[in-house]
GROMACS .gro file of C-alpha atoms in nm:
model
  351
    1UNK     CA    1  -5.193  -1.227   0.979
    2UNK     CA    2  -5.169  -1.223   1.386
    3UNK     CA    3  -4.843  -1.150   1.563
    4UNK     CA    4  -4.843  -1.336   1.914
    5UNK     CA    5  -4.665  -1.168   2.169
    6UNK     CA    6  -4.588  -1.323   2.518
    7UNK     CA    7  -4.574  -1.059   2.817
    8UNK     CA    8  -4.234  -0.999   3.016
    9UNK     CA    9  -4.219  -1.165   3.356
   10UNK     CA   10  -4.364  -0.848   3.558
   11UNK     CA   11  -3.940  -0.884   3.761
   12UNK     CA   12  -3.766  -0.816   3.407
   13UNK     CA   13  -4.064  -0.539   3.292
   14UNK     CA   14  -3.947  -0.371   3.649
   15UNK     CA   15  -3.555  -0.389   3.612
   16UNK     CA   16  -3.570  -0.241   3.263
   17UNK     CA   17  -3.823  -0.019   3.362
   18UNK     CA   18  -3.545   0.070   3.689
   19UNK     CA   19  -3.259   0.073   3.470
   20UNK     CA   20  -3.422   0.320   3.222
   21UNK     CA   21  -3.519   0.577   3.480
   22UNK     CA   22  -3.133   0.588   3.646
   23UNK     CA   23  -2.981   0.608   3.289
   24UNK     CA   24  -3.247   0.905   3.239
   25UNK     CA   25  -3.173   1.069   3.639
   26UNK     CA   26  -2.753   1.005   3.535
   27UNK     CA   27  -2.829   1.206   3.227
   28UNK     CA   28  -2.979   1.484   3.391
   29UNK     CA   29  -2.758   1.446   3.734
   30UNK     CA   30  -2.600   1.748   3.826
   31UNK     CA   31  -2.260   1.765   3.817
   32UNK     CA   32  -2.085   1.946   4.166
   33UNK     CA   33  -1.721   2.056   4.154
   34UNK     CA   34  -1.530   2.073   4.430
   35UNK     CA   35  -1.302   2.387   4.369
   36UNK     CA   36  -0.991   2.409   4.651
   37UNK     CA   37  -0.820   2.754   4.744
   38UNK     CA   38  -0.602   2.886   4.986
   39UNK     CA   39  -0.772   3.219   5.055
   40UNK     CA   40  -1.067   3.328   5.219
   41UNK     CA   41  -1.410   3.348   5.096
   42UNK     CA   42  -1.401   3.745   5.137
   43UNK     CA   43  -1.065   3.743   4.876
   44UNK     CA   44  -1.021   3.912   4.581
   45UNK     CA   45  -0.993   3.590   4.389
   46UNK     CA   46  -1.274   3.460   4.522
   47UNK     CA   47  -1.498   3.719   4.480
   48UNK     CA   48  -1.366   3.859   4.144
   49UNK     CA   49  -1.203   3.548   3.929
   50UNK     CA   50  -1.341   3.240   4.117
   51UNK     CA   51  -1.694   3.309   4.204
   52UNK     CA   52  -1.746   3.462   3.860
   53UNK     CA   53  -1.606   3.221   3.654
   54UNK     CA   54  -1.858   2.962   3.869
   55UNK     CA   55  -2.173   3.146   3.770
   56UNK     CA   56  -2.078   3.135   3.413
   57UNK     CA   57  -2.017   2.824   3.372
   58UNK     CA   58  -2.340   2.746   3.590
   59UNK     CA   59  -2.555   2.964   3.410
   60UNK     CA   60  -2.421   2.850   3.004
   61UNK     CA   61  -2.458   2.482   3.131
   62UNK     CA   62  -2.845   2.569   3.250
   63UNK     CA   63  -2.720   2.494   3.597
   64UNK     CA   64  -2.646   2.099   3.538
   65UNK     CA   65  -2.279   2.166   3.608
   66UNK     CA   66  -2.229   2.405   3.924
   67UNK     CA   67  -1.962   2.452   4.191
   68UNK     CA   68  -1.904   2.431   4.514
   69UNK     CA   69  -1.602   2.648   4.653
   70UNK     CA   70  -1.376   2.528   4.921
   71UNK     CA   71  -1.180   2.853   5.066
   72UNK     CA   72  -0.968   2.858   5.276
   73UNK     CA   73  -0.824   2.515   5.262
   74UNK     CA   74  -1.130   2.401   5.402
   75UNK     CA   75  -1.103   2.029   5.232
   76UNK     CA   76  -0.782   2.002   5.467
   77UNK     CA   77  -0.414   2.018   5.358
   78UNK     CA   78  -0.149   2.303   5.272
   79UNK     CA   79  -0.143   2.506   4.973
   80UNK     CA   80   0.196   2.348   4.904
   81UNK     CA   81  -0.035   2.030   4.833
   82UNK     CA   82  -0.307   2.173   4.602
   83UNK     CA   83  -0.193   2.096   4.272
   84UNK     CA   84  -0.128   1.693   4.377
   85UNK     CA   85  -0.497   1.753   4.549
   86UNK     CA   86  -0.621   1.833   4.186
   87UNK     CA   87  -0.433   1.582   4.027
   88UNK     CA   88  -0.523   1.299   4.274
   89UNK     CA   89  -0.918   1.371   4.274
   90UNK     CA   90  -0.934   1.527   4.646
   91UNK     CA   91  -1.047   1.836   4.524
   92UNK     CA   92  -1.190   1.867   4.149
   93UNK     CA   93  -1.049   2.225   4.099
   94UNK     CA   94  -0.789   2.435   4.241
   95UNK     CA   95  -0.705   2.789   4.240
   96UNK     CA   96  -0.265   2.761   4.325
   97UNK     CA   97   0.062   2.882   4.257
   98UNK     CA   98   0.240   2.579   4.136
   99UNK     CA   99   0.574   2.651   4.228
  100UNK     CA  100   0.456   2.668   4.587
  101UNK     CA  101   0.581   2.306   4.535
  102UNK     CA  102   0.935   2.384   4.434
  103UNK     CA  103   1.134   2.267   4.172
  104UNK     CA  104   0.837   2.113   3.922
  105UNK     CA  105   0.755   2.373   3.740
  106UNK     CA  106   1.079   2.487   3.659
  107UNK     CA  107   0.981   2.596   3.302
  108UNK     CA  108   0.660   2.749   3.399
  109UNK     CA  109   0.883   2.983   3.643
  110UNK     CA  110   1.001   3.203   3.339
  111UNK     CA  111   0.763   3.424   3.462
  112UNK     CA  112   0.849   3.429   3.821
  113UNK     CA  113   1.179   3.561   3.701
  114UNK     CA  114   1.233   3.983   3.809
  115UNK     CA  115   1.220   4.252   3.555
  116UNK     CA  116   0.999   4.074   3.318
  117UNK     CA  117   0.637   4.115   3.352
  118UNK     CA  118   0.487   4.439   3.299
  119UNK     CA  119   0.114   4.403   3.389
  120UNK     CA  120  -0.060   4.156   3.472
  121UNK     CA  121  -0.272   4.091   3.131
  122UNK     CA  122   0.038   4.043   2.920
  123UNK     CA  123   0.188   3.853   3.149
  124UNK     CA  124  -0.092   3.593   3.196
  125UNK     CA  125  -0.163   3.554   2.821
  126UNK     CA  126   0.172   3.480   2.802
  127UNK     CA  127   0.215   3.249   3.081
  128UNK     CA  128  -0.075   3.035   2.891
  129UNK     CA  129   0.078   3.040   2.590
  130UNK     CA  130   0.412   2.958   2.664
  131UNK     CA  131   0.277   2.655   2.880
  132UNK     CA  132   0.038   2.514   2.600
  133UNK     CA  133   0.379   2.518   2.364
  134UNK     CA  134   0.699   2.424   2.570
  135UNK     CA  135   0.565   2.315   2.926
  136UNK     CA  136   0.238   2.078   2.899
  137UNK     CA  137   0.425   1.842   3.046
  138UNK     CA  138   0.479   1.927   3.380
  139UNK     CA  139   0.093   1.898   3.417
  140UNK     CA  140   0.042   1.563   3.439
  141UNK     CA  141  -0.319   1.485   3.547
  142UNK     CA  142  -0.421   1.863   3.553
  143UNK     CA  143  -0.607   1.991   3.311
  144UNK     CA  144  -0.548   2.409   3.293
  145UNK     CA  145  -0.824   2.564   3.244
  146UNK     CA  146  -0.673   2.920   3.287
  147UNK     CA  147  -0.350   3.086   3.390
  148UNK     CA  148  -0.195   3.416   3.535
  149UNK     CA  149   0.033   3.621   3.672
  150UNK     CA  150  -0.053   3.924   3.911
  151UNK     CA  151   0.059   4.254   3.874
  152UNK     CA  152   0.367   4.202   4.027
  153UNK     CA  153   0.575   4.197   4.337
  154UNK     CA  154   0.703   4.477   4.589
  155UNK     CA  155   0.792   4.515   4.976
  156UNK     CA  156   0.606   4.564   5.255
  157UNK     CA  157   0.705   4.656   5.577
  158UNK     CA  158   0.630   4.754   5.961
  159UNK     CA  159   0.939   4.924   6.110
  160UNK     CA  160   1.154   4.940   5.861
  161UNK     CA  161   1.208   5.216   5.560
  162UNK     CA  162   1.463   5.041   5.275
  163UNK     CA  163   1.536   5.239   4.982
  164UNK     CA  164   1.858   5.090   4.824
  165UNK     CA  165   2.031   4.778   4.763
  166UNK     CA  166   2.216   4.880   5.032
  167UNK     CA  167   1.955   4.885   5.294
  168UNK     CA  168   1.831   4.569   5.172
  169UNK     CA  169   2.177   4.372   5.287
  170UNK     CA  170   2.073   4.089   5.573
  171UNK     CA  171   1.721   4.210   5.569
  172UNK     CA  172   1.478   3.903   5.610
  173UNK     CA  173   1.188   3.896   5.333
  174UNK     CA  174   0.908   3.659   5.282
  175UNK     CA  175   0.958   3.501   4.930
  176UNK     CA  176   0.679   3.343   4.737
  177UNK     CA  177   0.898   3.099   4.493
  178UNK     CA  178   1.241   2.924   4.455
  179UNK     CA  179   1.281   3.214   4.197
  180UNK     CA  180   1.202   3.514   4.410
  181UNK     CA  181   1.409   3.346   4.725
  182UNK     CA  182   1.694   3.323   4.470
  183UNK     CA  183   1.679   3.740   4.356
  184UNK     CA  184   1.594   3.833   4.723
  185UNK     CA  185   1.953   3.607   4.823
  186UNK     CA  186   2.106   3.860   4.529
  187UNK     CA  187   2.015   4.150   4.624
  188UNK     CA  188   2.154   4.075   4.991
  189UNK     CA  189   1.877   3.971   5.163
  190UNK     CA  190   1.750   3.653   5.391
  191UNK     CA  191   1.463   3.501   5.170
  192UNK     CA  192   1.232   3.306   5.405
  193UNK     CA  193   0.978   3.144   5.158
  194UNK     CA  194   0.627   3.073   5.270
  195UNK     CA  195   0.258   3.086   5.177
  196UNK     CA  196   0.052   3.376   5.139
  197UNK     CA  197  -0.142   3.331   5.453
  198UNK     CA  198   0.122   3.252   5.743
  199UNK     CA  199   0.263   3.634   5.630
  200UNK     CA  200   0.040   3.846   5.895
  201UNK     CA  201   0.170   3.632   6.151
  202UNK     CA  202   0.540   3.551   6.039
  203UNK     CA  203   0.597   4.010   6.033
  204UNK     CA  204   0.412   4.043   6.355
  205UNK     CA  205   0.657   3.782   6.570
  206UNK     CA  206   0.925   3.940   6.374
  207UNK     CA  207   0.995   3.613   6.159
  208UNK     CA  208   1.073   3.837   5.829
  209UNK     CA  209   1.165   4.205   5.816
  210UNK     CA  210   0.951   4.219   5.550
  211UNK     CA  211   0.688   4.076   5.261
  212UNK     CA  212   0.742   4.044   4.878
  213UNK     CA  213   0.398   4.092   4.794
  214UNK     CA  214   0.181   4.188   4.508
  215UNK     CA  215  -0.072   4.480   4.622
  216UNK     CA  216  -0.367   4.172   4.507
  217UNK     CA  217  -0.204   4.021   4.825
  218UNK     CA  218  -0.209   4.244   5.077
  219UNK     CA  219  -0.612   4.305   5.197
  220UNK     CA  220  -0.657   3.896   5.109
  221UNK     CA  221  -0.424   3.873   5.409
  222UNK     CA  222  -0.510   4.205   5.603
  223UNK     CA  223  -0.170   4.344   5.569
  224UNK     CA  224  -0.251   4.686   5.522
  225UNK     CA  225  -0.344   4.688   5.883
  226UNK     CA  226   0.021   4.610   6.001
  227UNK     CA  227   0.277   4.716   5.719
  228UNK     CA  228   0.318   5.068   5.634
  229UNK     CA  229   0.654   5.116   5.404
  230UNK     CA  230   0.631   4.923   5.052
  231UNK     CA  231   0.911   4.990   4.871
  232UNK     CA  232   0.848   4.951   4.500
  233UNK     CA  233   0.987   4.990   4.164
  234UNK     CA  234   0.966   5.316   3.951
  235UNK     CA  235   0.597   5.345   3.825
  236UNK     CA  236   0.476   5.202   3.493
  237UNK     CA  237   0.807   4.912   3.517
  238UNK     CA  238   0.867   4.532   3.573
  239UNK     CA  239   0.850   4.476   3.904
  240UNK     CA  240   1.066   4.272   4.085
  241UNK     CA  241   0.927   3.920   4.080
  242UNK     CA  242   0.620   3.774   4.035
  243UNK     CA  243   0.425   3.415   4.062
  244UNK     CA  244   0.245   3.174   3.841
  245UNK     CA  245  -0.127   3.075   3.886
  246UNK     CA  246  -0.282   2.776   3.751
  247UNK     CA  247  -0.694   2.709   3.769
  248UNK     CA  248  -0.680   2.368   3.692
  249UNK     CA  249  -0.940   2.046   3.685
  250UNK     CA  250  -0.835   1.677   3.742
  251UNK     CA  251  -0.797   1.568   3.446
  252UNK     CA  252  -0.945   1.282   3.485
  253UNK     CA  253  -1.288   1.442   3.597
  254UNK     CA  254  -1.282   1.655   3.312
  255UNK     CA  255  -1.231   1.359   3.017
  256UNK     CA  256  -1.556   1.209   3.247
  257UNK     CA  257  -1.770   1.481   3.169
  258UNK     CA  258  -2.021   1.448   2.907
  259UNK     CA  259  -1.896   1.667   2.570
  260UNK     CA  260  -2.156   1.921   2.611
  261UNK     CA  261  -2.037   2.009   2.943
  262UNK     CA  262  -1.710   1.982   2.872
  263UNK     CA  263  -1.769   2.217   2.594
  264UNK     CA  264  -1.872   2.438   2.872
  265UNK     CA  265  -1.546   2.428   3.064
  266UNK     CA  266  -1.326   2.453   2.664
  267UNK     CA  267  -1.586   2.754   2.588
  268UNK     CA  268  -1.485   2.891   2.930
  269UNK     CA  269  -1.061   2.819   2.918
  270UNK     CA  270  -0.721   2.953   2.750
  271UNK     CA  271  -0.542   3.285   2.655
  272UNK     CA  272  -0.819   3.495   2.636
  273UNK     CA  273  -0.989   3.379   2.997
  274UNK     CA  274  -0.620   3.406   3.145
  275UNK     CA  275  -0.583   3.777   3.027
  276UNK     CA  276  -0.948   3.846   3.202
  277UNK     CA  277  -0.835   3.717   3.504
  278UNK     CA  278  -0.448   3.949   3.470
  279UNK     CA  279  -0.659   4.227   3.326
  280UNK     CA  280  -1.027   4.295   3.516
  281UNK     CA  281  -0.884   4.059   3.877
  282UNK     CA  282  -0.532   4.240   3.895
  283UNK     CA  283  -0.450   4.554   3.677
  284UNK     CA  284  -0.765   4.696   3.671
  285UNK     CA  285  -0.826   4.649   4.087
  286UNK     CA  286  -0.484   4.774   4.202
  287UNK     CA  287  -0.550   5.094   4.309
  288UNK     CA  288  -0.838   4.901   4.480
  289UNK     CA  289  -0.585   4.748   4.711
  290UNK     CA  290  -0.341   5.031   4.739
  291UNK     CA  291  -0.660   5.201   4.908
  292UNK     CA  292  -0.698   5.131   5.254
  293UNK     CA  293  -0.260   5.113   5.258
  294UNK     CA  294  -0.324   5.485   5.188
  295UNK     CA  295  -0.569   5.574   5.463
  296UNK     CA  296  -0.318   5.402   5.684
  297UNK     CA  297  -0.090   5.666   5.615
  298UNK     CA  298   0.173   5.437   5.471
  299UNK     CA  299   0.460   5.557   5.300
  300UNK     CA  300   0.472   5.453   4.930
  301UNK     CA  301   0.832   5.496   4.809
  302UNK     CA  302   0.938   5.425   4.454
  303UNK     CA  303   1.323   5.374   4.351
  304UNK     CA  304   1.467   5.645   4.085
  305UNK     CA  305   1.554   5.468   3.761
  306UNK     CA  306   1.936   5.487   3.864
  307UNK     CA  307   1.872   5.234   4.167
  308UNK     CA  308   1.623   5.052   3.968
  309UNK     CA  309   1.910   4.948   3.707
  310UNK     CA  310   2.161   4.935   3.999
  311UNK     CA  311   1.874   4.627   4.095
  312UNK     CA  312   1.889   4.516   3.748
  313UNK     CA  313   2.220   4.379   3.747
  314UNK     CA  314   2.252   4.324   4.057
  315UNK     CA  315   2.020   4.046   3.963
  316UNK     CA  316   2.191   3.944   3.626
  317UNK     CA  317   2.273   3.578   3.751
  318UNK     CA  318   1.838   3.483   3.866
  319UNK     CA  319   1.761   3.444   3.485
  320UNK     CA  320   2.118   3.257   3.409
  321UNK     CA  321   2.033   2.996   3.716
  322UNK     CA  322   1.643   2.962   3.572
  323UNK     CA  323   1.841   2.892   3.268
  324UNK     CA  324   2.111   2.603   3.428
  325UNK     CA  325   1.784   2.479   3.604
  326UNK     CA  326   1.585   2.400   3.248
  327UNK     CA  327   1.910   2.320   3.072
  328UNK     CA  328   1.943   2.005   3.340
  329UNK     CA  329   1.620   1.902   3.288
  330UNK     CA  330   1.701   1.836   2.890
  331UNK     CA  331   1.534   2.174   2.765
  332UNK     CA  332   1.699   2.422   2.609
  333UNK     CA  333   1.664   2.740   2.839
  334UNK     CA  334   1.838   3.055   2.684
  335UNK     CA  335   1.539   2.957   2.342
  336UNK     CA  336   1.270   2.894   2.636
  337UNK     CA  337   1.401   3.224   2.806
  338UNK     CA  338   1.387   3.421   2.468
  339UNK     CA  339   1.073   3.294   2.367
  340UNK     CA  340   0.946   3.391   2.717
  341UNK     CA  341   1.049   3.749   2.665
  342UNK     CA  342   0.883   3.799   2.324
  343UNK     CA  343   0.595   3.680   2.431
  344UNK     CA  344   0.608   3.937   2.658
  345UNK     CA  345   0.716   4.151   2.443
  346UNK     CA  346   0.443   4.141   2.182
  347UNK     CA  347   0.123   4.074   2.386
  348UNK     CA  348   0.262   4.412   2.628
  349UNK     CA  349   0.196   4.612   2.292
  350UNK     CA  350  -0.131   4.477   2.262
  351UNK     CA  351  -0.193   4.589   2.593
   0.00000   0.00000   0.00000
């Protein structure tokens, strides 16, 4: 039996071939992720955290998925707008402090409370787990890849040298977030909240007398070139505040990835990656961040244990304000604070 085939019209054949070519091209098209953040390209955050993460996903995807990094707000906007830029698709991925947007990340901000985080590794792992269990509703539209804290806030001054609570009264101090502002207010200082890049100019112009900044942020904004006095807690103790950081992706962009590329993102997300960021990017480099400040002859002052306890007592109300803020939003503030402390204890022990 013969089977007779009728040739397809050339125009239909061409259309089918074009469609096949387009489908093949789409399957193999390189995914380029726009990564936006607020610090310079030379900053520790980009060189030792964002770039290595991007290199790893490029390698594991065989270059089917790569990053295009935009440092120093090159895509426009302000640091406080970064979270919304990820949510709205202006950027595919952002690295930011969510709490630059005041009042929106109340539960997550528990790890910004003073005297709580002993080191960045424990803080970062605890922050990831706490957020996944209790605060995912604060990140709608954004897919968290990893989260971290830094090594803790201390204070840097140009020409002031406070040592006690009494010395802090009336000093204008830069704060990074609302919780940090509440702590400064409790010790009698005048908080001035601003993003990190604004600090050097504000110090130079006398807008603030000092700045609450972690060691990691000092070389990033060349604060080591103008600050000459550094007020810190007793060595090894939890510092006077912290900030929470998010490396997060537009949810729709994440959802649109093919399964194998989504797996690459998933394999480079979560608690272990958060702990890596805290440990290798912050904890292990603190001496490096302090190096130029030591070389320029800065004074490093560590309060004694008795003074440390004075600061803790003076700021007890900051925790209560956080609990009240969570309660007002329908949460169980006291229970969440206990959970946050327990996670810190658990991971600090493992550190």
